[in-house]
Every structure is written in structure tokens, then in C-alpha cells.
XYZ file of C-alpha atoms in Angstrom:
309
model
C -25.240 93.909 -53.518
C -24.259 93.297 -57.190
C -25.985 95.532 -59.692
C -26.157 93.766 -63.045
C -26.881 96.033 -66.173
C -28.090 94.361 -69.320
C -28.448 96.911 -72.098
C -29.825 94.234 -74.430
C -31.798 91.628 -72.835
C -33.663 88.824 -74.658
C -36.243 86.224 -74.496
C -34.126 83.113 -74.991
C -35.674 80.117 -76.566
C -33.653 76.812 -76.538
C -34.508 73.817 -78.721
C -33.181 70.345 -77.964
C -33.001 68.163 -81.001
C -31.597 64.783 -81.646
C -30.067 66.017 -84.973
C -30.320 69.279 -86.843
C -31.315 69.061 -90.519
C -30.613 72.487 -92.017
C -32.185 71.533 -95.370
C -35.149 69.575 -93.986
C -37.494 69.212 -90.996
C -36.033 68.959 -87.685
C -38.322 67.650 -84.783
C -37.782 69.440 -81.539
C -37.545 67.093 -78.511
C -37.940 69.564 -75.792
C -38.068 73.513 -75.671
C -37.444 76.107 -72.882
C -38.051 79.764 -72.895
C -36.705 82.216 -70.373
C -35.260 85.599 -69.925
C -31.667 86.087 -71.431
C -28.937 88.417 -72.363
C -25.498 88.256 -70.818
C -26.111 90.187 -67.675
C -29.426 88.578 -67.081
C -27.750 85.188 -67.069
C -25.255 86.614 -64.751
C -27.904 87.717 -62.370
C -29.641 84.371 -62.554
C -26.414 82.458 -61.624
C -25.629 84.779 -58.800
C -29.241 84.561 -57.525
C -29.134 80.794 -57.777
C -26.041 80.910 -55.482
C -27.668 83.121 -52.961
C -25.857 86.332 -53.795
C -27.679 89.737 -53.366
C -28.274 91.047 -56.939
C -30.494 93.663 -58.710
C -30.945 93.768 -62.501
C -31.538 96.929 -64.639
C -32.550 96.431 -68.254
C -34.896 98.018 -70.819
C -38.000 96.071 -71.933
C -40.480 96.710 -74.737
C -43.482 95.151 -76.605
C -44.889 91.670 -75.951
C -41.532 90.159 -75.550
C -40.578 92.782 -72.922
C -43.867 91.641 -71.080
C -42.554 87.988 -71.358
C -39.224 89.177 -70.133
C -40.740 90.729 -67.020
C -42.996 87.718 -66.339
C -39.924 85.395 -66.576
C -37.727 87.584 -64.225
C -40.566 87.675 -61.686
C -41.091 83.909 -61.866
C -37.219 83.395 -61.355
C -37.415 85.682 -58.282
C -35.002 88.216 -59.668
C -35.077 91.670 -58.202
C -35.321 93.720 -61.503
C -35.937 97.328 -62.717
C -37.142 97.344 -66.200
C -37.077 100.506 -68.042
C -39.975 100.840 -70.662
C -38.762 101.109 -74.215
C -40.795 101.442 -77.499
C -39.020 98.718 -79.570
C -39.886 95.136 -78.759
C -37.254 93.230 -76.788
C -35.562 90.780 -79.040
C -35.601 86.908 -79.035
C -32.655 84.459 -79.547
C -33.160 80.937 -80.548
C -30.442 78.293 -79.753
C -30.489 74.676 -81.132
C -28.730 72.087 -79.106
C -28.131 68.643 -80.821
C -27.800 65.517 -78.666
C -24.044 64.553 -78.177
C -22.971 67.506 -80.438
C -20.058 69.609 -79.387
C -21.497 72.960 -80.491
C -24.849 74.815 -80.851
C -26.487 77.031 -83.347
C -27.944 80.357 -82.254
C -30.133 82.844 -84.003
C -30.194 86.345 -82.731
C -32.695 89.066 -83.617
C -31.631 92.677 -84.058
C -32.404 95.012 -81.208
C -32.995 98.709 -80.444
C -34.051 100.845 -77.532
C -35.253 104.393 -77.251
C -34.988 104.963 -73.444
C -31.278 105.514 -72.950
C -31.503 108.536 -70.610
C -34.007 106.704 -68.463
C -31.914 103.446 -68.485
C -28.806 105.425 -67.342
C -30.841 107.319 -64.762
C -32.116 103.994 -63.416
C -28.587 102.615 -63.190
C -27.239 105.705 -61.342
C -30.178 105.366 -58.775
C -29.574 101.795 -58.404
C -25.931 102.317 -57.460
C -27.054 103.453 -54.042
C -26.169 100.398 -51.782
C -24.270 98.607 -54.606
C -20.889 96.970 -53.953
C -20.070 95.661 -57.440
C -21.266 96.946 -60.843
C -21.478 94.383 -63.775
C -22.202 95.604 -67.274
C -22.690 92.784 -69.744
C -23.884 92.005 -73.306
C -24.156 93.483 -76.675
C -25.206 97.085 -77.162
C -28.557 97.669 -79.130
C -29.195 100.513 -81.527
C -30.262 103.700 -79.396
C -27.249 103.545 -77.023
C -24.857 106.473 -77.680
C -21.169 105.808 -78.539
C -20.083 106.694 -74.951
C -22.983 104.780 -73.417
C -20.890 101.851 -71.943
C -18.269 104.362 -70.789
C -21.037 106.506 -69.087
C -22.181 103.393 -67.116
C -18.577 102.539 -65.996
C -17.850 106.116 -65.120
C -21.118 106.151 -62.887
C -19.765 103.207 -60.946
C -16.272 104.463 -60.719
C -17.410 107.856 -59.327
C -18.760 105.853 -56.255
C -15.552 104.061 -55.925
C -17.086 100.666 -57.137
C -15.297 97.850 -58.775
C -16.769 97.570 -62.262
C -16.744 94.356 -64.295
C -17.592 94.575 -68.100
C -18.335 91.901 -70.571
C -18.325 93.642 -73.911
C -16.353 93.689 -77.196
C -14.688 95.788 -79.792
C -15.253 99.699 -79.284
C -17.382 99.126 -76.324
C -14.693 97.062 -74.611
C -12.106 99.785 -75.333
C -14.412 102.555 -74.056
C -14.961 100.598 -71.003
C -11.234 100.291 -70.303
C -10.854 104.019 -71.007
C -13.438 104.874 -68.428
C -11.742 102.864 -65.822
C -13.276 99.368 -65.782
C -11.614 97.236 -63.054
C -12.045 93.900 -64.833
C -13.050 93.037 -68.338
C -13.982 89.712 -69.733
C -13.706 89.285 -73.637
C -13.522 85.868 -75.305
C -10.684 84.735 -77.413
C -12.243 85.852 -80.573
C -13.195 89.349 -79.110
C -9.799 89.784 -77.673
C -8.122 89.074 -80.980
C -10.537 91.221 -82.879
C -9.937 94.146 -80.415
C -6.196 93.901 -80.132
C -5.211 92.472 -83.564
C -3.121 89.791 -81.791
C -4.090 86.146 -82.110
C -2.018 85.092 -79.082
C -4.358 85.373 -76.055
C -1.621 85.671 -73.576
C 0.275 88.457 -75.306
C -2.962 90.188 -76.253
C -4.376 90.110 -72.670
C -1.121 91.257 -71.188
C -0.902 94.091 -73.696
C -4.534 95.268 -72.978
C -3.873 95.098 -69.163
C -0.838 97.110 -69.339
C -2.306 99.792 -71.544
C -5.332 100.180 -69.151
C -4.327 99.074 -65.692
C -7.485 96.897 -65.597
C -7.546 93.041 -65.114
C -8.256 91.240 -68.466
C -9.911 87.775 -68.194
C -10.077 86.167 -71.557
C -12.389 83.031 -71.814
C -10.846 80.367 -74.165
C -13.722 77.877 -74.380
C -12.643 74.418 -73.366
C -9.134 75.633 -72.711
C -10.258 77.695 -69.714
C -9.154 81.341 -69.165
C -6.161 83.608 -69.291
C -6.076 86.416 -66.825
C -3.670 89.422 -67.034
C -2.711 92.289 -65.016
C -0.044 94.733 -65.797
C 2.512 92.623 -64.055
C 1.318 88.907 -64.185
C -0.576 86.424 -66.094
C -2.437 83.327 -64.949
C -3.999 80.373 -66.507
C -7.035 78.517 -65.190
C -8.471 75.271 -66.523
C -11.190 73.005 -65.641
C -10.247 69.406 -64.827
C -11.572 68.013 -68.049
C -13.267 68.999 -71.313
C -17.024 68.860 -70.858
C -19.639 68.110 -73.505
C -22.866 69.996 -73.140
C -24.337 73.451 -73.858
C -21.624 76.035 -73.871
C -24.166 78.985 -74.172
C -24.059 80.940 -71.008
C -20.709 79.479 -69.852
C -19.038 82.884 -70.248
C -21.859 84.509 -68.311
C -21.285 81.981 -65.404
C -17.662 82.920 -65.619
C -18.577 86.606 -65.182
C -20.813 85.703 -62.236
C -17.835 83.999 -60.554
C -15.647 87.051 -61.102
C -18.370 89.183 -59.603
C -18.611 87.125 -56.575
C -14.871 87.488 -56.091
C -15.079 91.256 -56.322
C -18.057 91.336 -53.844
C -15.881 89.497 -51.258
C -12.693 91.375 -52.147
C -12.854 94.569 -54.206
C -9.195 94.341 -54.851
C -9.249 90.660 -55.972
C -8.667 91.646 -59.673
C -5.160 92.421 -58.700
C -4.649 88.949 -57.189
C -7.277 86.757 -59.004
C -6.074 83.250 -58.292
C -9.062 82.509 -55.845
C -11.454 84.469 -57.954
C -10.625 82.419 -61.048
C -10.818 79.111 -59.315
C -14.456 79.775 -58.520
C -15.285 81.428 -61.864
C -13.920 78.575 -63.953
C -15.896 75.964 -61.851
C -19.022 77.993 -62.325
C -18.384 78.155 -66.045
C -17.781 74.412 -66.215
C -20.954 73.713 -64.369
C -22.915 75.977 -66.698
C -21.870 73.741 -69.629
C -23.431 70.762 -67.934
C -26.607 72.740 -67.470
C -29.377 71.868 -70.032
C -30.504 75.440 -70.102
C -28.376 78.450 -70.978
C -27.388 80.851 -68.281
C -28.013 78.385 -65.350
C -25.808 76.323 -62.973
C -26.443 73.455 -60.651
C -24.845 74.246 -57.303
C -24.025 70.496 -56.948
C -22.075 70.566 -60.287
C -20.400 73.824 -59.316
C -19.138 72.027 -56.021
C -17.975 69.112 -58.043
C -16.056 71.137 -60.552
C -14.407 73.257 -57.931
C -12.210 70.232 -56.942
C -10.597 69.933 -60.438
C -9.855 73.515 -61.414
C -6.193 74.273 -61.831
C -4.893 77.849 -61.597
C -1.199 78.638 -62.206
C 0.943 81.550 -63.094
C 2.479 81.622 -66.547
C 6.219 82.324 -65.887
C 7.929 84.155 -68.784
C 4.699 85.421 -70.355
C 5.505 88.188 -72.745
């Protein structure tokens, strides 16, 4: 089973418009509302693919109730820890034929950290892979992400973390097996704008596998000794929101099948990049069409970067 921990879930609202008019009225063509947050999206993708999952997250207020109803409707096995502050909302605006999206993110806080950590530790019984994903709300202590990683590592589990900045560094220090920053997060964390060099330096310093998502350019994966590049067959136009979460889902699937796959990630990268590409083609963030996933698998190219510094 894959245990997905989302410290900062959300109710995601997506508006589809013909054209966004920032200084005027924009008519919404269609609207969707569903549970969100990085690890929630990871859990949804894995569930869609038939993988055994459980989600642990805080939930508060009326939006927390919406979150619970949405997770139940999606059939996701979830443990929601009650929290006083209301669960946040995010709003994403997708324009027809536009290459990018606009997202508005509300601030977030929780007051249930000890109970959330206890729920994760209890959920680790019977777990094969631990995934920790998303931003960290106010109310989580400075060592919170490290505590989650340490709980998984004490049980000998592979731990996959999608975080940034000090949370990423603390996860690496606590022994995360695989981390997944995007290019901006990697540069901000290391101070190096070269993703190959930055990923390799981070991997060498931590002994973790660093998988950096580069948007339409695919991903770079680095261990202490090797670097790989994985690219989709073509640049895809769609909704990139949630593509990184689908990538994490693919990495988690790889670790479920082979806990040591982070050390030889070629096959894991092939599936993960195909999932990420399929997510771009989905009209709703954090979802994939298995048919599109199968189609994208045929075009993904994974190669070793010889001479990477």
C-alpha cells in the first residue's frame, strides 16, 4: 500500500474560460470543484490506476466538510484529522488554447499537528511506500516534514517527498529516498540554475535520488553516481496543473514494485513521465486518463547523460 500524506489539502476550483480579462468581466464556460493538494492528487492518480492507497490529511471548517465529501465520492480511502482552521481553497483559471494557467491560493493553517503525526504513524502499519507531498501550512513545526520522513524510515520504507526550500532540505537530512522538486524549487534550494548540476550536487550531498521536473522539457534524475534525462514524445498543450503530482504518482508506483528503484530509475522514470504527460491532457487538475497514459508510454525517451558534472 502507498500512504499519501498531505499536510495542506485544498478544495480545488477550476474555471475554464475562452479568454481571461484581468481588468474586466470574464465569463466562465465550465467549472469543476474537487479535493486537491499535492498528495491528494497523487492519491487520486494512483487510485485511478488501481493502486492500493490511503490518504492522511487535516480537514477543518465547511471546506473541510467539502473535502471529505469529495474524497468519499472519489472512493479514496482517507483518514482526515479534525483541525480548527478551515481547509483552504485554490482557484485555477484555464484559457482555451493558452499555454499557461493562473492559480489563486488561499493561506492555510492547522492546529492538529500532534494528531496528524500520530495518524501517519498509525497508518504506516501495512504500508510499503510513504509519500509526503505539498506545501506546509502554519501550525506544522520546523521539523515536521523531517518527523514524517523519520517515521517512515524507522520502518525501513522508501519515502518519497515533494517539497521545497527548508522542508526539502530537512526531508533529505532525515533520509528521504527520493525527492521531487521542480526546476524553480531546485534552483532556489541549491542556488544553481543548472538543473543537472544542481540535482547531482543535492544527490551527492544526501544519498537520495533527486528527480527534478522541468515542465515541457521532461525531468532530470540524479543519484550520487549517475544522471538521467526523461522526455515526453512531444510538447503537449493543456492544463499543466497537477502534472507534477502525476509524476510523483509514477515514482511511487515504481517504488512500490521495487523499493530500490530509486538507485536505477530508468523504468520508473519512463512510467512517471508518461503519467505526467497524460495529466497535462486532462481537463481537470490531478487526474489522468489511463488511455492517454498508455498512449504516452510509447513516446517517452529516457537516456543517461554522459559526462554530467
